[in-house]
Coordinates of C-alpha atoms and ligand atoms in Angstrom, one line a residue:
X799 CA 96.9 73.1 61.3
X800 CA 94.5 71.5 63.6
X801 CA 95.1 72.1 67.3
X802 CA 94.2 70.5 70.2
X803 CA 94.1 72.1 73.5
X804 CA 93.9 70.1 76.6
X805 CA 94.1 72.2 79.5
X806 CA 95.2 70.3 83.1
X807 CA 92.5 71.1 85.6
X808 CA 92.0 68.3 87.6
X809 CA 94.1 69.6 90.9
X810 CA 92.6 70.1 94.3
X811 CA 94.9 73.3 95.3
X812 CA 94.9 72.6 99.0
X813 CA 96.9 75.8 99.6
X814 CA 93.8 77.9 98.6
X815 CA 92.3 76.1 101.9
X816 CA 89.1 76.7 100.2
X817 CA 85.8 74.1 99.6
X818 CA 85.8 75.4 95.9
X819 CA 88.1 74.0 93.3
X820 CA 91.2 76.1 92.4
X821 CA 90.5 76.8 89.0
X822 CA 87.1 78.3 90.0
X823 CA 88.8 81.1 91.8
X824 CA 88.3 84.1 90.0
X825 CA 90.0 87.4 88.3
X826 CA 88.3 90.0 87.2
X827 CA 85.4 87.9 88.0
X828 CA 86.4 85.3 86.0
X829 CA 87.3 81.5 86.5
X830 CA 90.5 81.1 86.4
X831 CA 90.0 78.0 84.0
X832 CA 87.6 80.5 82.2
X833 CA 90.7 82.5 81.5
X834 CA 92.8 79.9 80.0
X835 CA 89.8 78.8 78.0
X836 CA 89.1 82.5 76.4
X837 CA 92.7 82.8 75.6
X838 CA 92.9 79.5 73.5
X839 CA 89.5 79.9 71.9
X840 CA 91.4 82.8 69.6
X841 CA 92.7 79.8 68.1
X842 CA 91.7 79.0 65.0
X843 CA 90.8 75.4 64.4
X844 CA 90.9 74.4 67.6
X845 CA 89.3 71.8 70.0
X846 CA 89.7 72.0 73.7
X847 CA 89.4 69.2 76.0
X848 CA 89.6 70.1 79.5
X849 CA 90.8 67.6 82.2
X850 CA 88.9 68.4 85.8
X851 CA 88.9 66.2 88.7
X852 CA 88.4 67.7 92.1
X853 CA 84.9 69.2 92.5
X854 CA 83.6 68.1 89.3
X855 CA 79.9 68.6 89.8
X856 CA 80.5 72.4 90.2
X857 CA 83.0 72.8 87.9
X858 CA 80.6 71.1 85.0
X859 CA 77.7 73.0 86.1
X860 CA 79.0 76.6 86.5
X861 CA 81.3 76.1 84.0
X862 CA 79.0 74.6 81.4
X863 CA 78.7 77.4 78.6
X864 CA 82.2 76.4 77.4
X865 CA 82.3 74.9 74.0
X866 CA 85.1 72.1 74.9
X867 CA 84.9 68.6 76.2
X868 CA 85.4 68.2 79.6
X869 CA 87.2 64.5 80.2
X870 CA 87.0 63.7 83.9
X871 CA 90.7 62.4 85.3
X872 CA 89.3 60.7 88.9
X873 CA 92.4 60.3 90.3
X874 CA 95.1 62.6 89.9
X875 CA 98.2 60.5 89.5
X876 CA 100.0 63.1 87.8
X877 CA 100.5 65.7 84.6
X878 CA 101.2 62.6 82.6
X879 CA 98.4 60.5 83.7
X880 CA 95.7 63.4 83.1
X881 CA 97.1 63.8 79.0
X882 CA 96.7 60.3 78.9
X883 CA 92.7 60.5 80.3
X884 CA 92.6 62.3 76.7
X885 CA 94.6 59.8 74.7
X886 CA 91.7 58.4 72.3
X887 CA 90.5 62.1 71.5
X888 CA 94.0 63.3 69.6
X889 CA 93.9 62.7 65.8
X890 CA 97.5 61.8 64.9
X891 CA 97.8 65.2 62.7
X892 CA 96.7 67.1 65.1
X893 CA 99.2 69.7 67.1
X894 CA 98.2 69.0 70.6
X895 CA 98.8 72.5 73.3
X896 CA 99.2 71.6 76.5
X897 CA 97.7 74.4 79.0
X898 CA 97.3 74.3 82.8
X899 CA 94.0 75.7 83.8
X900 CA 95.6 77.6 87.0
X901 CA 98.0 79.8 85.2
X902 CA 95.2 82.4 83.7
X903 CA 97.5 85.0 82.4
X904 CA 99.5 83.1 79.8
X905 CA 99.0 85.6 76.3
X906 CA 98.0 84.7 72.8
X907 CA 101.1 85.8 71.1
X908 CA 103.5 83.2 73.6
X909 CA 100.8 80.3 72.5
X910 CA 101.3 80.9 68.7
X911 CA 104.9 81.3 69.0
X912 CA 105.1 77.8 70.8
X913 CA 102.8 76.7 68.2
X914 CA 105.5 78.0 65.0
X915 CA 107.6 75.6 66.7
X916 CA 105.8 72.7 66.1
X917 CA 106.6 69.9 63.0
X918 CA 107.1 66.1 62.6
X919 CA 110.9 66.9 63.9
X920 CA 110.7 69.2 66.7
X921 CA 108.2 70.0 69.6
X922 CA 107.7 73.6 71.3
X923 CA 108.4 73.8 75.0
X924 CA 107.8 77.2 77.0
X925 CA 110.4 77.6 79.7
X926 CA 111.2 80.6 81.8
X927 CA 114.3 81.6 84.4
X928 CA 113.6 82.2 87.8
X929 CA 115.9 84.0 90.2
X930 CA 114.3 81.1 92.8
X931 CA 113.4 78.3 90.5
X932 CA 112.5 76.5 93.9
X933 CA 109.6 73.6 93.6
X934 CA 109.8 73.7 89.5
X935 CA 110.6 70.9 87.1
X936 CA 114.2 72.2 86.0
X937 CA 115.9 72.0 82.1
X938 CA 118.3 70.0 81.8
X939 CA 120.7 70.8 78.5
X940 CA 123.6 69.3 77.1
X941 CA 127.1 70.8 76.5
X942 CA 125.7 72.6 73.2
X943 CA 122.4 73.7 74.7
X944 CA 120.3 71.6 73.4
X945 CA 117.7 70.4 76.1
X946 CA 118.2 66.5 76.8
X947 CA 115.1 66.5 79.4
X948 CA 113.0 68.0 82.6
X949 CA 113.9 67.0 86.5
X950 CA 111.4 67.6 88.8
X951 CA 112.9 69.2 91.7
X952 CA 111.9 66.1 94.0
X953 CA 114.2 63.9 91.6
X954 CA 116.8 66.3 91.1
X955 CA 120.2 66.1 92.1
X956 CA 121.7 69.1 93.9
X957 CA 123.0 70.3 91.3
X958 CA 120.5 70.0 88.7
X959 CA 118.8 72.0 91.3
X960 CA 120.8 75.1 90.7
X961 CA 119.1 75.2 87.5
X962 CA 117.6 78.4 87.2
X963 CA 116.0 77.6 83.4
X964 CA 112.8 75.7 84.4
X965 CA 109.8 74.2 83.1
X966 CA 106.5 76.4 82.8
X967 CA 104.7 73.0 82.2
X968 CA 103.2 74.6 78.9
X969 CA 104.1 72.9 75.4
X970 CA 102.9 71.9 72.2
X971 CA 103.3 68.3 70.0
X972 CA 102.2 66.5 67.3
X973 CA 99.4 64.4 68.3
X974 CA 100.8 60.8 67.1
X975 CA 104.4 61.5 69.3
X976 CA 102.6 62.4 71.8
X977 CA 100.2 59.6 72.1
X978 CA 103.8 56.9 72.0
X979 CA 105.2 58.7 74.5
X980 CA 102.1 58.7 76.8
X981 CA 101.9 54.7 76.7
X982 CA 105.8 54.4 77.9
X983 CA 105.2 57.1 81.1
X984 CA 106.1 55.3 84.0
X985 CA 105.9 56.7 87.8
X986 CA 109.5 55.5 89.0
X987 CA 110.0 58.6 90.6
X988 CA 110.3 60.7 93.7
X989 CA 106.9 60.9 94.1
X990 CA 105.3 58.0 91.8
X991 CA 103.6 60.1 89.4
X992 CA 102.9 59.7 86.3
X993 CA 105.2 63.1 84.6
X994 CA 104.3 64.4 81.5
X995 CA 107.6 65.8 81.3
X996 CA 109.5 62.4 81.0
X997 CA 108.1 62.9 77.5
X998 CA 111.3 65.4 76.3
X999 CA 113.9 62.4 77.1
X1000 CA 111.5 60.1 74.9
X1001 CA 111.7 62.8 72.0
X1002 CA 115.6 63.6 72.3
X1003 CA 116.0 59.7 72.0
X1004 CA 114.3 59.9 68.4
X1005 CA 115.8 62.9 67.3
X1006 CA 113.1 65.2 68.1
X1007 CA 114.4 68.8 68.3
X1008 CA 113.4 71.0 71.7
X1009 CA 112.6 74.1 70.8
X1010 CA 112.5 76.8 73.6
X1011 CA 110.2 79.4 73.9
X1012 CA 110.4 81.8 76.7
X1013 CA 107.1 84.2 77.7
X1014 CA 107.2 87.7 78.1
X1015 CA 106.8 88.3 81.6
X1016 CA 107.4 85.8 84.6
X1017 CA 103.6 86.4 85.5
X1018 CA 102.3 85.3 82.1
X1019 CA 103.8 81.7 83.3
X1020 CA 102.7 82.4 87.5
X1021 CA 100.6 79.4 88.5
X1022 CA 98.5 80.0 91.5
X1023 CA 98.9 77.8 94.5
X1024 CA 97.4 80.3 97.4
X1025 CA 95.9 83.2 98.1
X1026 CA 98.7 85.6 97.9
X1027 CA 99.5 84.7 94.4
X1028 CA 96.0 85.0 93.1
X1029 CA 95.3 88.9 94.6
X1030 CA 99.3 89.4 92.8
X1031 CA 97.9 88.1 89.3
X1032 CA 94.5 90.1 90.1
X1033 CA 96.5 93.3 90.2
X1034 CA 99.2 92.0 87.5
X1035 CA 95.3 91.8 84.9
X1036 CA 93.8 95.4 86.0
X1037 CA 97.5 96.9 85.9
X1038 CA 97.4 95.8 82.3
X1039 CA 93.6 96.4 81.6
X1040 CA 94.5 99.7 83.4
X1041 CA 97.3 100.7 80.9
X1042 CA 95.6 99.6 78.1
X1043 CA 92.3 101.8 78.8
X1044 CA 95.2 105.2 79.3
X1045 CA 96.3 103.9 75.8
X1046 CA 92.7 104.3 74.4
X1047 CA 92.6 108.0 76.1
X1048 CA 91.0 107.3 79.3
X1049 CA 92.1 109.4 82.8
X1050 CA 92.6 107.5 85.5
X1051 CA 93.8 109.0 88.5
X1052 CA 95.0 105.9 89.9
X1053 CA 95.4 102.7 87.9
X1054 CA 96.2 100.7 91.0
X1055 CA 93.2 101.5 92.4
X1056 CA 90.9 100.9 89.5
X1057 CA 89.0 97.4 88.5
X1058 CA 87.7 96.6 85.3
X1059 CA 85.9 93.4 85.7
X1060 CA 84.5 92.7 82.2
X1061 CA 84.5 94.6 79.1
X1062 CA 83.8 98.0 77.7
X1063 CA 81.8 97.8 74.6
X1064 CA 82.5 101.2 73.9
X1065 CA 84.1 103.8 75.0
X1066 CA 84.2 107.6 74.1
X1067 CA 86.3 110.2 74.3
X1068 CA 88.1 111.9 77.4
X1069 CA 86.8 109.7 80.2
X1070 CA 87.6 110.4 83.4
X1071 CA 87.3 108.0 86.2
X1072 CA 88.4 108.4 89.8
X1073 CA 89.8 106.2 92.9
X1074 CA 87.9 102.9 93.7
X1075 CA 86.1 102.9 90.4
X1076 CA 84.4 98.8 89.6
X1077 CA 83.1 98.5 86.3
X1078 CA 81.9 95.2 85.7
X1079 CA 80.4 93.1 83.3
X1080 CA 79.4 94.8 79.8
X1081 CA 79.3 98.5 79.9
X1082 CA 79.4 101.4 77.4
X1083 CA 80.6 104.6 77.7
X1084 CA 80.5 107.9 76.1
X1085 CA 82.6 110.8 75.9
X1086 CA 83.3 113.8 78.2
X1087 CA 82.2 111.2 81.2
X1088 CA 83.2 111.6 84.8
X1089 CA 83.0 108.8 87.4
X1090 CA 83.7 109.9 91.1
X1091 CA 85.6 107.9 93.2
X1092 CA 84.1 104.4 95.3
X1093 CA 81.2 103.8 91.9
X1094 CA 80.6 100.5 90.8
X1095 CA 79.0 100.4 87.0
X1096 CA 77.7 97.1 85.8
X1097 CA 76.2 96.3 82.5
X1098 CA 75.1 99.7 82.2
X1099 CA 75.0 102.4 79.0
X1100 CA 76.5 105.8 79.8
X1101 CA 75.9 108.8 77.5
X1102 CA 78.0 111.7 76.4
X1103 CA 78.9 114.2 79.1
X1104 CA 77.1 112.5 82.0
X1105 CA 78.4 113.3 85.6
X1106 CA 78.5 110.7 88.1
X1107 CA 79.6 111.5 91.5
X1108 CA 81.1 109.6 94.3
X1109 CA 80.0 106.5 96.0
X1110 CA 77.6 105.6 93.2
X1111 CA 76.2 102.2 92.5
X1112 CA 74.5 101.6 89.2
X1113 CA 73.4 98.3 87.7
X1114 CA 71.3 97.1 84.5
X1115 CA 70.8 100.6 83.8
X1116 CA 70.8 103.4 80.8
X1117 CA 71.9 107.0 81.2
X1118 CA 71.0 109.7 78.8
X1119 CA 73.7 112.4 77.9
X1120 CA 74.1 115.4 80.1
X1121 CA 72.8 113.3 83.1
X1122 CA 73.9 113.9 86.9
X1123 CA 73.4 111.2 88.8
X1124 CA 74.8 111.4 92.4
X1125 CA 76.8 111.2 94.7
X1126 CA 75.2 108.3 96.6
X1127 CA 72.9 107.4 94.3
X1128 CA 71.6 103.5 93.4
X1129 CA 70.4 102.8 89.8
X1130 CA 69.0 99.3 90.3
X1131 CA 68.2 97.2 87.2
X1132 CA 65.7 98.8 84.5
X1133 CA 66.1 102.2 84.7
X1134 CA 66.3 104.1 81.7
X1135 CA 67.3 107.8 82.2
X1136 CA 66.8 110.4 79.5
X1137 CA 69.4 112.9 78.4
X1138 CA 70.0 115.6 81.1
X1139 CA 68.1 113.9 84.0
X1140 CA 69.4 114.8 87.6
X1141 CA 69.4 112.1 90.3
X1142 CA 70.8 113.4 93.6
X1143 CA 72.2 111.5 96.8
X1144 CA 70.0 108.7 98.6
X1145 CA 67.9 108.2 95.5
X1146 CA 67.1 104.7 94.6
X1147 CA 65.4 104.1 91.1
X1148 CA 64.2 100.7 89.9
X1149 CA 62.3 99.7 87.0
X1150 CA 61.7 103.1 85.8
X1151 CA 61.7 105.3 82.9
X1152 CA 62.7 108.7 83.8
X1153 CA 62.2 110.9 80.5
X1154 CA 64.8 114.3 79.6
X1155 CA 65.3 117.1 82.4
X1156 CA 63.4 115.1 85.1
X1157 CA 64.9 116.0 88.5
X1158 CA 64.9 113.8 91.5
X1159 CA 67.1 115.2 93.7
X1160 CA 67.0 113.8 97.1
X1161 CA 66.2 111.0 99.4
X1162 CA 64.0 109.0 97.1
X1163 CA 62.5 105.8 96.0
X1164 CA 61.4 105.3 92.4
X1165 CA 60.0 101.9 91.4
X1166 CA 58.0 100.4 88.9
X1167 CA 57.0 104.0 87.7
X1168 CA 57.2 106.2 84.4
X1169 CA 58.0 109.7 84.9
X1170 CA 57.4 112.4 82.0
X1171 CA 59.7 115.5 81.1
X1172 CA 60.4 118.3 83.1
X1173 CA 59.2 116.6 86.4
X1174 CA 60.3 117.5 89.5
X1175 CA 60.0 115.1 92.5
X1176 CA 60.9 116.7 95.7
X1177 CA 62.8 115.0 98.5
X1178 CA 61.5 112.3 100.3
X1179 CA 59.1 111.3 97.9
X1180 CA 58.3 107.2 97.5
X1181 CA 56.6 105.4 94.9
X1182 CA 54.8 102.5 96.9
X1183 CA 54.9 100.0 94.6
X1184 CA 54.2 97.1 96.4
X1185 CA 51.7 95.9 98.3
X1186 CA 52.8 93.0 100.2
X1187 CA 52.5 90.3 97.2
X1188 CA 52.2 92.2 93.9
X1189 CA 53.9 95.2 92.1
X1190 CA 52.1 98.0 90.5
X1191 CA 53.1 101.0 88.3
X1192 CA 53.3 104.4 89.0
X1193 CA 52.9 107.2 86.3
X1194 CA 54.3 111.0 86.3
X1195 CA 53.0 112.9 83.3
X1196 CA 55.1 115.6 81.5
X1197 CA 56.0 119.0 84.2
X1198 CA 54.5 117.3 87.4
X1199 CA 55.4 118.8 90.3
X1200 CA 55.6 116.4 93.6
X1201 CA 56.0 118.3 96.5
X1202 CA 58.1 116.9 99.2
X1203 CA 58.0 114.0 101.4
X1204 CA 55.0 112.5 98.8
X1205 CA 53.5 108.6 98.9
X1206 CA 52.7 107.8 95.7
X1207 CA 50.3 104.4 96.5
X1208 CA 50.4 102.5 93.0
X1209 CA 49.1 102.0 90.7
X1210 CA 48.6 105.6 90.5
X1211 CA 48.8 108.4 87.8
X1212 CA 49.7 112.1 88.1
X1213 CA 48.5 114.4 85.5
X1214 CA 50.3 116.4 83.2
X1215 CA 51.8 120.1 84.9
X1216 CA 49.7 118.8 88.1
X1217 CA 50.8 120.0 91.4
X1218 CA 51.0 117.5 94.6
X1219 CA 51.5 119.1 97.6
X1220 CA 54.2 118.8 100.4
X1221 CA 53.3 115.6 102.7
X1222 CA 50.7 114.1 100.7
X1223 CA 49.6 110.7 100.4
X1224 CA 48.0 109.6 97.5
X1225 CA 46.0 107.1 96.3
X1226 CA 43.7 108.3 93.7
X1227 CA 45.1 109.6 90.2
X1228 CA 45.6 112.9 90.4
X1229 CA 44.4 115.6 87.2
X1230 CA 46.4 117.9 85.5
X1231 CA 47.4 121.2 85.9
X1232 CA 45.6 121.1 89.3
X1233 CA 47.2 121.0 92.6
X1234 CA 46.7 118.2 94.9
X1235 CA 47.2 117.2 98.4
X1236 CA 46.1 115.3 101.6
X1237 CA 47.1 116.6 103.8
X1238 CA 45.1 117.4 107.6
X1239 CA 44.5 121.1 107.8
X1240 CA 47.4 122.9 110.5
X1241 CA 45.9 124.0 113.6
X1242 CA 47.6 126.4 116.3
X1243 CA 45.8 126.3 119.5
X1244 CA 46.7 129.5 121.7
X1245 CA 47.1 130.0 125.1
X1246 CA 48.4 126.2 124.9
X1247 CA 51.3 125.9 127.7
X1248 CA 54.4 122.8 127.3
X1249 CA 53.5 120.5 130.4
X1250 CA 56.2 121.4 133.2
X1251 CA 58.1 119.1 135.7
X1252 CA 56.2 119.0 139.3
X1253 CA 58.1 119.5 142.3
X1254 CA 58.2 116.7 144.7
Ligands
LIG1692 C1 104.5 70.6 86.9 C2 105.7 70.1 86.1 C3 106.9 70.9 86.4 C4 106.7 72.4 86.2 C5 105.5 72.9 86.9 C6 105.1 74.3 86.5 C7 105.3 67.7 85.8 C8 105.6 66.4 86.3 N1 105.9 68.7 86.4 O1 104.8 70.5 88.3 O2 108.0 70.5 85.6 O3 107.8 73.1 86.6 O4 104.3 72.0 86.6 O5 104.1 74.7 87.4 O6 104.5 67.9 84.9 N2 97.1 68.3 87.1 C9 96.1 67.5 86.8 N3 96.1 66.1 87.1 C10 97.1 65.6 87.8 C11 98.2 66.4 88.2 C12 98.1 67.8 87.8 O7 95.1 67.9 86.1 O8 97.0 64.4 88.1 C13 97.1 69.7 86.7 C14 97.0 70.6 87.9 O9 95.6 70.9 88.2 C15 97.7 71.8 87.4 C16 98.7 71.2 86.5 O10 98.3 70.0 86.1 O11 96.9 72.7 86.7 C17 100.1 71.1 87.1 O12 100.1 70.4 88.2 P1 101.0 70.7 89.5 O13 100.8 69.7 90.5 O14 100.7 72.1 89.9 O15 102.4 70.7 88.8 P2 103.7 70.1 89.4 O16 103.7 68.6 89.3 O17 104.1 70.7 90.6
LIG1693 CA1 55.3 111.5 105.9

């Protein structure tokens, strides 16, 4: 079976109030087009055509990675009229899936069940009952069940609108039906659109079975319209993300209040994360790993039995097993810890290697710079790696010790087991297994009285 997927993207989605198109509003960091798109893309054998309108430019250019045609509907005349902008791109064989590019939650397994449904007799249509069906195209079926057609809520009688069975707007045809019925849509309706639902009342006509499908949840189906109903479908995703990562073994002492925005490309054993936790993008993680509460993780590799403590953030970065890193620390893009490595709070690393049992414990900036084994850099201690216009390397050899509240002016190298003393700034590579500092000799000057306050 080929398949054709044309997802319907061209709406505005005043109700956002928002000067981005609808469909680029995001879960879990994702498009919401982007989510319909990754979801039909586990088809096999499948083309997809999306149909934008309203802020084309931007949705082309940040959404131009997808592997589908994009088919621009300039005028948005209605569901039927955007289907027909695609008209000359169906091959008659094909089974053509109808998707709207605003309802990012729809699942796999409801798709392919619409899709069983679908032969040179009978067409697939995903509908759903709504305790308030209010604003939705209802189902209309005869005295045996069979559904005769769709009413949209502006055209329906009132009656017809205590439907509760409605339309989700999802379906699935055979390409050469569908392209008949598109040439005879007319807009002699309510609202004088074009509906791509008066196509059901074309197929009953010629003896073309409805089959109903129904999705598993209401929210698989929830299209979003404003603001509210796209923070709801946010939580509806990481609920389910949530629950699927306690599946795989992982601790999470709140799955409300965790946010996996991306994917895990591994993920060891006994994982323990806390409140607040962001991971986003592609991380890894290994087993026996804490994560305190309030730390974001992006694209980042985390070893076995690594620590990290609250209010964290770490980006671009590699920790090696048996690391602590935190709490308040920032790992910035490039750094590559070793195993047992201890950061501590108010350290910021970029761009560094920092090889196995290194400590930085406190209050520190480490850029550009290579430190060695066994190194300990005491608080307060900065790398200054930049002059104004370029970036230069610093280098801490294997068992340095750097004394407290340290400038390191790069490019600069500090021996093997040398020493720097407290308050030093250097400048000047520094040998090994010798102590250095600059420091200006301390001075106590006796006799010396604090000035007093002179009576008036
Ligand atoms: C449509 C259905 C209705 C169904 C409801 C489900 C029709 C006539 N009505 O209602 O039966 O209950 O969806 O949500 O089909 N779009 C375009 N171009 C257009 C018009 C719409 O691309 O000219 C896209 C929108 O961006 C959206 C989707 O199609 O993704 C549905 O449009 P929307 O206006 O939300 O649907 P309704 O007409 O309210
Ligand atoms: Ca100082």
């Amino acid at each position: 079976m080929n398949i054709t997927t044309i997802i319907l993207a061209a709406g505005k989605g005043t109700r956002m109030r928002s000067a981005f198109p609808k469909i680029m509003h995001k879960i879990a960091n994702r498009p919401l087009l982007q989510h319909v798109y990754d979801m039909s893309k586990q088809l096999d054998n499948n083309q997809i055509k999306i149909v934008y309108g309203h802020g084309a430019e931007l949705v082309r250019e940040r959404l131009k990675h997808l592997d589908a045609s994009w088919i621009e509907q300039k005028q948005q005349l209605g569901t039927g009229h955007a289907v027909q902008q695609v008209t000359d791109q169906i091959a008659d064989t094909d089974t053509v899936l109808i998707l709207y590019g605003d309802v990012p939650l729809l699942k796999l397994i409801t798709v392919k069940a619409l899709l069983a449904n679908v032969d040179d007799k009978s067409l697939g249509l995903l509908t759903v009952n709504l305790s308030d069906p209010k604003g939705y195209g209802r189902i209309i079926r005869d005295s045996h069940g069979r559904v005769q057609r769709i009413v949209e809520e502006k055209d329906a009688s009132n009656n017809e609108k205590l439907i509760k069975e409605v339309n989700t707007g999802i379906m699935a045809v055979k390409g050469d039906k569908l392209k008949l019925w598109l040439a005879q849509i007319k807009n002699h309706n309510a609202q004088g659109e074009y509906y791509l639902t008066d196509i059901i009342e074309m197929a009953v006509g010629e003896k073309i079975k409805v089959i109903t499908n129904h999705p598993h949840s209401e929210d698989e189906v929830m299209g979003v319209n404003n603001r509210m109903q796209l923070s709801h479908l946010e939580r509806v995703y990481q609920q389910e993300q949530a629950a699927n990562l306690m599946e795989q073994g992982v601790t999470l002492r709140d799955p409300s209040r965790f946010d996996l925005r991306g994917s895990l490309e591994s993920l060891g054993q006994d994982i323990d994360i806390d409140i607040n936790v962001i991971l986003e993008g592609k991380n890894s993680i290994g087993s026996n790993v804490t994560i305190g509460a309030n730390t974001r993780i992006k694209n980042s590799v985390i070893g076995d039995h690594v620590e990290i403590f609250d209010n964290c953030v770490i980006e671009d970065a590699v920790i090696g097993a048996g690391s602590r890193i935190g709490p308040f620390a920032r790992l910035r893009p490039e750094t590559v810890l070793g195993v047992n490595v201890h950061i501590g709070n108010f350290v910021e690393i970029k761009k560094s290697d920092v090889a196995e049992k290194s400590k930085i414990n406190h209050l520190s900036y480490i850029g550009d710079t290579t430190v060695g084994s066994n190194v300990n850099i005491g608080a307060g201690t900065i790398t200054c790696n930049y002059d104004g216009v370029n970036k230069f390397r610093t280098v801490i050899e294997d068992g340095a010790f750097i004394g407290s509240d340290t400038q390191l002016v790069a490019p600069v190298r500090v021996g093997k087991n040398a020493t720097i003393g407290a308050g030093s700034t250097i400048t000047k590579d520094s040998p090994e297994n010798q102590l250095t500092l600059s420091r200006v000799k301390q001075v106590s000057i006796s006799g010396w009285q604090r000035p007093e306050k002179k009576e008036s």
